[in-house]
Structure formats: C-alpha cells, structure tokens
Amino acid sequence: MTTMRISHSGETVLIPPQLPGYLSDTHALNRIVGKPTDDDVKAIHSVIRTQNTMAHLPTFYNPDLSMQLSQHLFGAQLAIYRVNYSMTLLPGERNVYKPPALPLHVPGTLSEVVGAPSHEEIKLVQGALRGLENLANSPHLFDPDLSMQLSQHMFNLQFARYMHDSSEGNFVSETEPEAPNLAVPQESSTAETSGSPGERANVPKEPSELAQLGETMNDIREIMKDIQVTMRSTQDTTSESKDVLTTMSRMLKLIQGHQCSVAAMDKYYHIYKNPVNEEGVSALEYGLPQLRYGYYQDGLRYSIYHCDDIMARYLKFFGVGTNLMEGGEKPKLIKGKYGEAEKLLLKAIGVGPYY
C-alpha cells in the first residue's frame, strides 16, 4: 500500500492504513495533506496505544498493522519537522529544540537542546515519555496533548542526531570515489550533441525534490528502529505497572477479607466478618449480612449462626457447595445439610478446625 503521495499542488499526502473493525468502531484516521494538525497526530497515537494493549491477544494483535501505524506516525512527525526546522543549515547555524513543560507527576527534567543532542539528552526524553505513557490508564493524570508533544520532541532529537551524523560522513565510506560534477552547457550545437548514446548517458540529471525526499526516507530507517524500540519499551513498562497494580489489588482484598469484629463473653467469642469472595466482592456489596460465627473454648470449635436461607446465599456467594442446595436462582439449603454447609463456609473464610 502506498503511504505517501504528492498532490498536484506539490504538498505531501499521508495515507493511513486501513483499520480493522475493533479499532475503526472507536477510532478514525484521515488522510493528512501538508502539515499534520495536533488532532491528526493525537489520533494516530491513540490508535497505536489501543493496538499495543492487545499485544498479548493473538486474535486481535496484528504486527503488520503495528508496523504500518508506526510508519504513518513517522511520516506525520517528519512532515512536522520539515515545516518547523531547517533541513539545510549553513555552517555555524544550529536548530534549537525546545521540550514541552512536564507536570510534577511525570518524572524528569528536560532542557532545550541546541544542535545535535547528546545520548544523555535523548535518554532523558525517553524516560519522561515512558513515565507519561505509564499513566495512560489514569485519565485524570494522563495528558494526550503532552504525550503527542513529547513524542514529537523525541522524534526531533533523533532526526537531529541523524542529520548531524550524516553531515559528518558517518554513513558514507571514505574510500568511495565522488561522482564527477559535469557541467551541462545551456546551448549546444548539433555537433556537440551528436555523441554516442553511451556518452550522453554519462551526463547526470539534476535530482528532483521528490527524489531527494525519497532518499531521505530510505536513509532514516535506523531512526524508525529506534522509535519502535522506544514504543516496545514503553509497552513493556506499562505491562509491568499493570502487574504491580494487580498484585496491590489482591493484597488489599486479602486485608479487607480478614477484617472482623470480636465480642468476648466468658469462654465464648462472637465474631462478625464482612468476607470477600474470589471476585473481590464483599458480602455487604453482595447484599448479605455480616457473617456471624462463634468460637467455644470448651469444645475448641467454631460455629456459624445463620438461618438456612442465609447459609445458602453464602454458599452461592463463595461459589461452593452446589450439591448442598436446590432451587436454581433462589437456592435453598437442602434439609439436613447445615453441618456440611457450615464446614465449607468456615473453610472459605480460613478458620477451623472444621468438626
């Protein structure tokens, strides 16, 4: 698929990849003519962010689409760079790259970069971009405008680094001979133009602006690789953050599940508990009263004090003891099964022994 064209007016036209249904239902990418707007670039970032969240789902994740989206973003950011910065600096001239301001909750401090950036300056921007992308699941902290600006700043620095290395001759072999610069006369006689076809073929043609752009696009593949590595790193960091949040959520559920109130009377202890099931739902949220049970020092045993209906609802709440109930949607405890139900519920809340 052709991703870039030149209009009759000479403007660059960027053509986005076709989105599958699970993305096109909530996202839309339009052709970009000339310099992309902020909304154009934010739309591309949003699609990429959504696509990256599906990397662990083989049914939905499409590596070809990810590559095309990355290429489309690259084309848009290059178009912005070509408008905002000079591609042909005179000796002694240097571009100035000013970063966006970072809020307090995004780690890092960025300064403006003059000329070619250092490795440390690039790493600082990468760190800030990763820190911001980690907040993508927190709408009150994540700023899509800042994400777009940071990503563009990252591109600007990488491209500036490329332009500097190119001007230093790092991409050209020193032993490669230069092509002769043959002058083409403005007017020529019949005798001067009557040479052999081979001689005429040696006269170089002046490259067009489109050809120069094509050469530039081919030369900067390394920058594309850097951008993709940064995006993958951001995605990996986001996945790690999700794992940490999941672990914290489980810990909070365990803490809530073990909270209880105890009333002591002689050798008897009455305990009231709001247990939490495997889905993280508390009994009170489920519509149940607190689970009430007691501990008897004389018999060294626990007992639950609830009617049969509450016992059946607690069995359903914990997802246990289906063989002890009847009645479908509104289960009832089978007659004579109270003792077995009591043992299952005590085991579900982690107390015993279960005589």
Short mmCIF file of C-alpha atoms in Angstrom, two decimals:
data_model
loop_
_atom_site.label_atom_id
_atom_site.label_comp_id
_atom_site.label_asym_id
_atom_site.label_seq_id
_atom_site.Cartn_x
_atom_site.Cartn_y
_atom_site.Cartn_z
CA MET A 1 0.00 0.00 0.00
CA THR A 2 1.30 3.47 -0.89
CA THR A 3 1.60 5.51 2.32
CA MET A 4 2.74 8.83 0.81
CA ARG A 5 1.87 10.73 -2.34
CA ILE A 6 2.50 14.18 -3.76
CA SER A 7 -0.55 16.26 -4.69
CA HIS A 8 -0.78 18.39 -7.87
CA SER A 9 -0.01 21.43 -5.72
CA GLY A 10 3.21 19.81 -4.51
CA GLU A 11 2.01 19.04 -0.96
CA THR A 12 2.76 15.72 0.71
CA VAL A 13 -0.29 13.49 1.27
CA LEU A 14 -0.02 10.81 4.00
CA ILE A 15 -2.40 7.87 3.61
CA PRO A 16 -3.22 5.95 6.83
CA PRO A 17 -3.52 2.15 6.96
CA GLN A 18 -6.99 0.62 6.95
CA LEU A 19 -8.18 -0.15 10.49
CA PRO A 20 -9.98 -3.40 11.41
CA GLY A 21 -13.45 -3.26 12.90
CA TYR A 22 -12.38 -3.48 16.55
CA LEU A 23 -10.39 -0.24 16.05
CA SER A 24 -12.48 1.61 13.45
CA ASP A 25 -15.54 1.47 15.74
CA THR A 26 -13.85 3.91 18.13
CA HIS A 27 -11.02 5.46 16.09
CA ALA A 28 -10.75 7.19 12.71
CA LEU A 29 -7.63 8.11 10.75
CA ASN A 30 -7.92 10.55 7.83
CA ARG A 31 -5.56 11.45 5.03
CA ILE A 32 -3.12 14.18 6.03
CA VAL A 33 -2.37 16.88 3.45
CA GLY A 34 0.62 19.10 4.18
CA LYS A 35 1.48 19.75 7.82
CA PRO A 36 -0.46 17.47 10.21
CA THR A 37 -2.65 19.10 12.85
CA ASP A 38 -2.44 18.21 16.53
CA ASP A 39 -5.69 16.24 16.22
CA ASP A 40 -4.24 14.24 13.31
CA VAL A 41 -1.20 13.19 15.34
CA LYS A 42 -3.16 12.52 18.55
CA ALA A 43 -5.49 10.24 16.59
CA ILE A 44 -2.51 8.17 15.38
CA HIS A 45 -1.09 7.93 18.92
CA SER A 46 -4.48 6.86 20.27
CA VAL A 47 -4.80 4.03 17.73
CA ILE A 48 -1.23 2.85 18.43
CA ARG A 49 -1.88 2.92 22.17
CA THR A 50 -5.03 0.82 21.77
CA GLN A 51 -3.30 -1.61 19.42
CA ASN A 52 -0.40 -2.06 21.88
CA THR A 53 -2.79 -3.06 24.67
CA MET A 54 -3.74 -6.08 22.54
CA ALA A 55 -0.18 -7.34 22.09
CA HIS A 56 -0.92 -10.30 24.38
CA LEU A 57 -4.08 -11.25 22.42
CA PRO A 58 -3.02 -13.14 19.25
CA THR A 59 -6.57 -12.98 17.87
CA PHE A 60 -6.55 -9.17 17.74
CA TYR A 61 -2.89 -8.15 17.62
CA ASN A 62 -1.61 -7.57 14.08
CA PRO A 63 2.15 -6.92 13.79
CA ASP A 64 1.76 -5.75 10.18
CA LEU A 65 -0.77 -3.14 11.26
CA SER A 66 1.53 -2.03 14.09
CA MET A 67 4.35 -1.55 11.57
CA GLN A 68 2.07 0.44 9.23
CA LEU A 69 0.85 2.64 12.09
CA SER A 70 4.44 3.27 13.17
CA GLN A 71 5.35 4.22 9.59
CA HIS A 72 2.32 6.53 9.39
CA LEU A 73 3.30 8.24 12.64
CA PHE A 74 6.85 8.60 11.35
CA GLY A 75 5.61 10.26 8.15
CA ALA A 76 3.47 12.71 10.13
CA GLN A 77 6.29 13.61 12.53
CA LEU A 78 8.73 14.06 9.64
CA ALA A 79 6.25 16.40 7.93
CA ILE A 80 6.06 18.49 11.12
CA TYR A 81 9.84 18.56 11.42
CA ARG A 82 10.26 19.74 7.80
CA VAL A 83 7.91 22.66 8.46
CA ASN A 84 9.34 23.70 11.85
CA TYR A 85 13.07 23.22 11.29
CA SER A 86 15.56 23.90 8.53
CA MET A 87 16.86 20.84 6.68
CA THR A 88 19.77 22.76 5.11
CA LEU A 89 21.68 24.73 7.72
CA LEU A 90 24.56 26.99 6.82
CA PRO A 91 27.91 26.49 8.59
CA GLY A 92 27.64 27.71 12.19
CA GLU A 93 23.83 27.57 12.22
CA ARG A 94 22.05 25.20 14.61
CA ASN A 95 18.41 24.31 15.25
CA VAL A 96 17.02 24.79 18.75
CA TYR A 97 14.69 22.06 20.09
CA LYS A 98 12.51 23.20 22.98
CA PRO A 99 10.79 20.45 25.05
CA PRO A 100 7.26 20.72 26.45
CA ALA A 101 6.87 21.55 30.14
CA LEU A 102 6.43 18.47 32.37
CA PRO A 103 3.90 18.35 35.23
CA LEU A 104 5.05 17.32 38.71
CA HIS A 105 3.72 13.76 38.44
CA VAL A 106 5.89 13.00 35.37
CA PRO A 107 9.49 12.24 36.43
CA GLY A 108 12.41 14.01 34.81
CA THR A 109 13.64 17.48 33.91
CA LEU A 110 14.07 18.47 30.27
CA SER A 111 16.07 21.38 28.89
CA GLU A 112 16.15 22.86 25.42
CA VAL A 113 18.65 21.24 23.05
CA VAL A 114 20.78 23.28 20.67
CA GLY A 115 22.08 21.44 17.62
CA ALA A 116 22.74 17.70 17.73
CA PRO A 117 21.58 16.14 21.04
CA SER A 118 23.81 14.02 23.25
CA HIS A 119 22.93 10.46 24.23
CA GLU A 120 22.07 11.62 27.75
CA GLU A 121 19.64 14.24 26.42
CA ILE A 122 17.88 11.60 24.32
CA LYS A 123 17.69 9.18 27.26
CA LEU A 124 16.11 11.87 29.45
CA VAL A 125 13.31 12.37 26.92
CA GLN A 126 12.82 8.60 26.58
CA GLY A 127 12.46 8.32 30.36
CA ALA A 128 9.90 11.12 30.53
CA LEU A 129 7.93 9.58 27.65
CA ARG A 130 7.87 6.18 29.36
CA GLY A 131 6.78 7.77 32.64
CA LEU A 132 3.89 9.55 30.94
CA GLU A 133 2.75 6.51 28.93
CA ASN A 134 2.59 4.50 32.18
CA LEU A 135 -0.27 6.82 33.19
CA ALA A 136 -2.33 6.05 30.07
CA ASN A 137 -4.85 4.10 32.18
CA SER A 138 -5.32 7.03 34.59
CA PRO A 139 -7.42 9.64 32.71
CA HIS A 140 -7.05 12.24 35.49
CA LEU A 141 -3.24 12.11 35.17
CA PHE A 142 -2.60 11.25 31.52
CA ASP A 143 -2.43 14.17 29.06
CA PRO A 144 -2.71 13.12 25.38
CA ASP A 145 -1.51 16.56 24.23
CA LEU A 146 1.64 16.28 26.33
CA SER A 147 2.18 12.71 25.08
CA MET A 148 1.98 13.93 21.48
CA GLN A 149 4.38 16.82 22.18
CA LEU A 150 6.89 14.60 23.98
CA SER A 151 6.80 12.05 21.17
CA GLN A 152 7.40 14.80 18.59
CA HIS A 153 10.27 16.18 20.68
CA MET A 154 11.75 12.68 20.81
CA PHE A 155 11.50 12.42 17.03
CA ASN A 156 13.05 15.87 16.56
CA LEU A 157 16.09 14.91 18.62
CA GLN A 158 16.54 11.56 16.88
CA PHE A 159 16.29 13.17 13.47
CA ALA A 160 18.69 15.94 14.51
CA ARG A 161 21.13 13.26 15.60
CA TYR A 162 20.78 11.55 12.25
CA MET A 163 21.31 14.79 10.31
CA HIS A 164 24.44 15.54 12.35
CA ASP A 165 25.90 12.05 11.81
CA SER A 166 25.09 12.25 8.12
CA SER A 167 26.82 15.61 7.75
CA GLU A 168 29.88 14.19 9.49
CA GLY A 169 30.06 11.45 6.86
CA ASN A 170 29.34 8.60 9.28
CA PHE A 171 27.08 6.87 6.76
CA VAL A 172 29.44 7.09 3.75
CA SER A 173 32.57 5.04 3.03
CA GLU A 174 35.66 7.27 2.89
CA THR A 175 37.10 5.20 0.04
CA GLU A 176 34.07 5.67 -2.20
CA PRO A 177 35.02 7.96 -5.16
CA GLU A 178 32.88 11.01 -5.73
CA ALA A 179 30.92 11.24 -8.95
CA PRO A 180 32.30 13.83 -11.38
CA ASN A 181 30.42 17.13 -11.42
CA LEU A 182 29.98 17.61 -15.16
CA ALA A 183 28.67 20.96 -16.32
CA VAL A 184 25.82 20.88 -18.82
CA PRO A 185 26.03 23.76 -21.35
CA GLN A 186 22.94 25.93 -21.79
CA GLU A 187 23.23 25.89 -25.59
CA SER A 188 24.91 23.31 -27.77
CA SER A 189 25.41 22.79 -31.48
CA THR A 190 24.39 19.75 -33.44
CA ALA A 191 27.97 18.52 -33.42
CA GLU A 192 28.19 18.76 -29.60
CA THR A 193 25.05 16.74 -29.10
CA SER A 194 25.76 14.12 -31.67
CA GLY A 195 27.89 11.94 -29.37
CA SER A 196 27.27 8.27 -28.81
CA PRO A 197 24.35 7.16 -26.58
CA GLY A 198 26.88 5.94 -24.03
CA GLU A 199 28.50 9.37 -23.75
CA ARG A 200 25.18 11.12 -23.37
CA ALA A 201 24.18 8.65 -20.63
CA ASN A 202 27.10 9.80 -18.50
CA VAL A 203 25.66 13.30 -18.12
CA PRO A 204 23.98 13.41 -14.67
CA LYS A 205 20.47 14.71 -14.26
CA GLU A 206 19.60 17.18 -11.53
CA PRO A 207 17.56 15.32 -8.86
CA SER A 208 14.01 16.47 -8.22
CA GLU A 209 12.72 17.45 -4.76
CA LEU A 210 10.63 14.27 -4.65
CA ALA A 211 13.69 12.11 -5.37
CA GLN A 212 15.61 13.86 -2.59
CA LEU A 213 12.75 13.20 -0.20
CA GLY A 214 12.75 9.53 -1.19
CA GLU A 215 16.47 9.27 -0.49
CA THR A 216 15.97 10.88 2.90
CA MET A 217 13.20 8.40 3.75
CA ASN A 218 15.49 5.49 2.87
CA ASP A 219 18.39 6.85 4.92
CA ILE A 220 16.46 7.25 8.15
CA ARG A 221 15.37 3.63 8.64
CA GLU A 222 17.60 3.48 11.70
CA ILE A 223 15.53 6.23 13.28
CA MET A 224 12.41 4.15 12.66
CA LYS A 225 14.01 1.24 14.51
CA ASP A 226 14.83 3.49 17.48
CA ILE A 227 11.25 4.74 17.62
CA GLN A 228 9.87 1.18 17.51
CA VAL A 229 12.27 0.10 20.28
CA THR A 230 11.11 3.04 22.41
CA MET A 231 7.45 2.14 21.82
CA ARG A 232 8.09 -1.52 22.73
CA SER A 233 9.93 -0.43 25.87
CA THR A 234 7.01 1.81 26.81
CA GLN A 235 4.60 -1.07 26.24
CA ASP A 236 6.69 -3.45 28.40
CA THR A 237 6.87 -0.88 31.22
CA THR A 238 3.10 -0.39 31.06
CA SER A 239 2.56 -4.17 31.32
CA GLU A 240 4.86 -4.31 34.37
CA SER A 241 2.89 -1.49 36.01
CA LYS A 242 -0.36 -3.38 35.41
CA ASP A 243 1.12 -6.46 37.13
CA VAL A 244 2.13 -4.36 40.14
CA LEU A 245 -1.35 -2.80 40.36
CA THR A 246 -2.95 -6.27 40.12
CA THR A 247 -0.76 -7.53 42.98
CA MET A 248 -1.62 -4.48 45.10
CA SER A 249 -5.32 -5.02 44.41
CA ARG A 250 -5.07 -8.63 45.57
CA MET A 251 -3.29 -7.56 48.75
CA LEU A 252 -5.99 -5.00 49.54
CA LYS A 253 -8.68 -7.64 49.01
CA LEU A 254 -6.89 -10.00 51.40
CA ILE A 255 -6.61 -7.27 54.03
CA GLN A 256 -10.30 -6.42 53.69
CA GLY A 257 -11.27 -10.09 53.82
CA HIS A 258 -9.50 -10.64 57.16
CA GLN A 259 -11.01 -7.66 58.97
CA CYS A 260 -13.57 -8.57 61.64
CA SER A 261 -15.16 -7.51 64.93
CA VAL A 262 -14.96 -9.71 68.06
CA ALA A 263 -17.13 -9.68 71.17
CA ALA A 264 -15.95 -11.84 74.10
CA MET A 265 -18.31 -13.29 76.71
CA ASP A 266 -16.68 -15.59 79.28
CA LYS A 267 -15.47 -18.60 77.25
CA TYR A 268 -17.38 -17.66 74.12
CA TYR A 269 -16.27 -15.33 71.33
CA HIS A 270 -18.76 -13.91 68.84
CA ILE A 271 -17.16 -12.78 65.57
CA TYR A 272 -18.67 -10.58 62.84
CA LYS A 273 -16.96 -10.59 59.46
CA ASN A 274 -17.53 -9.00 56.04
CA PRO A 275 -15.72 -11.60 53.89
CA VAL A 276 -14.57 -11.09 50.29
CA ASN A 277 -15.03 -13.74 47.57
CA GLU A 278 -12.66 -14.69 44.73
CA GLU A 279 -14.06 -11.91 42.53
CA GLY A 280 -13.14 -9.26 45.08
CA VAL A 281 -16.79 -8.58 46.08
CA SER A 282 -17.59 -8.19 49.77
CA ALA A 283 -20.59 -9.85 51.38
CA LEU A 284 -22.23 -6.49 52.16
CA GLU A 285 -21.84 -5.43 48.49
CA TYR A 286 -23.45 -8.74 47.52
CA GLY A 287 -26.48 -7.97 49.71
CA LEU A 288 -25.66 -10.33 52.56
CA PRO A 289 -25.49 -9.54 56.28
CA GLN A 290 -22.14 -9.88 58.02
CA LEU A 291 -21.12 -13.47 58.58
CA ARG A 292 -21.65 -14.26 62.27
CA TYR A 293 -19.85 -17.14 63.90
CA GLY A 294 -18.54 -18.06 67.34
CA TYR A 295 -15.61 -19.82 68.98
CA TYR A 296 -16.12 -22.00 72.07
CA GLN A 297 -13.10 -22.67 74.28
CA ASP A 298 -14.79 -25.62 75.95
CA GLY A 299 -15.23 -27.54 72.74
CA LEU A 300 -12.43 -25.86 70.77
CA ARG A 301 -14.65 -25.40 67.78
CA TYR A 302 -16.27 -22.75 65.55
CA SER A 303 -19.97 -22.48 64.77
CA ILE A 304 -21.96 -20.24 62.42
CA TYR A 305 -25.22 -18.60 63.48
CA HIS A 306 -27.46 -18.04 60.46
CA CYS A 307 -30.73 -19.37 59.12
CA ASP A 308 -30.77 -21.85 56.24
CA ASP A 309 -31.58 -19.19 53.62
CA ILE A 310 -28.57 -17.04 54.59
CA MET A 311 -26.35 -20.14 54.63
CA ALA A 312 -27.47 -20.99 51.07
CA ARG A 313 -26.82 -17.46 49.87
CA TYR A 314 -23.33 -17.51 51.42
CA LEU A 315 -22.58 -20.80 49.65
CA LYS A 316 -23.55 -19.19 46.36
CA PHE A 317 -21.52 -16.09 47.26
CA PHE A 318 -18.36 -18.17 47.67
CA GLY A 319 -19.23 -20.48 44.76
CA VAL A 320 -19.07 -23.65 46.85
CA GLY A 321 -21.46 -26.37 48.00
CA THR A 322 -23.68 -26.51 44.93
CA ASN A 323 -24.55 -30.11 45.89
CA LEU A 324 -25.97 -28.84 49.18
CA MET A 325 -28.53 -26.52 47.56
CA GLU A 326 -31.66 -26.67 45.46
CA GLY A 327 -33.85 -24.07 43.79
CA GLY A 328 -31.80 -22.54 40.94
CA GLU A 329 -31.80 -18.70 41.00
CA LYS A 330 -33.03 -18.58 44.61
CA PRO A 331 -31.21 -21.51 46.18
CA LYS A 332 -32.35 -23.14 49.41
CA LEU A 333 -30.29 -25.32 51.68
CA ILE A 334 -31.23 -28.99 51.49
CA LYS A 335 -32.67 -30.25 54.75
CA GLY A 336 -30.04 -31.85 56.96
CA LYS A 337 -27.07 -30.22 55.17
CA TYR A 338 -26.47 -27.35 57.60
CA GLY A 339 -23.43 -29.01 59.18
CA GLU A 340 -21.71 -29.59 55.81
CA ALA A 341 -22.51 -26.05 54.70
CA GLU A 342 -21.04 -24.71 57.95
CA LYS A 343 -17.74 -26.53 57.37
CA LEU A 344 -17.46 -25.24 53.80
CA LEU A 345 -18.09 -21.63 54.83
CA LEU A 346 -15.61 -21.80 57.72
CA LYS A 347 -13.02 -23.19 55.33
CA ALA A 348 -13.81 -20.42 52.80
CA ILE A 349 -13.02 -17.71 55.37
CA GLY A 350 -9.92 -19.55 56.60
CA VAL A 351 -10.85 -20.60 60.13
CA GLY A 352 -11.03 -24.02 61.76
CA PRO A 353 -10.85 -26.78 62.84
CA TYR A 354 -13.95 -27.96 60.97
CA TYR A 355 -15.54 -30.68 63.14
#
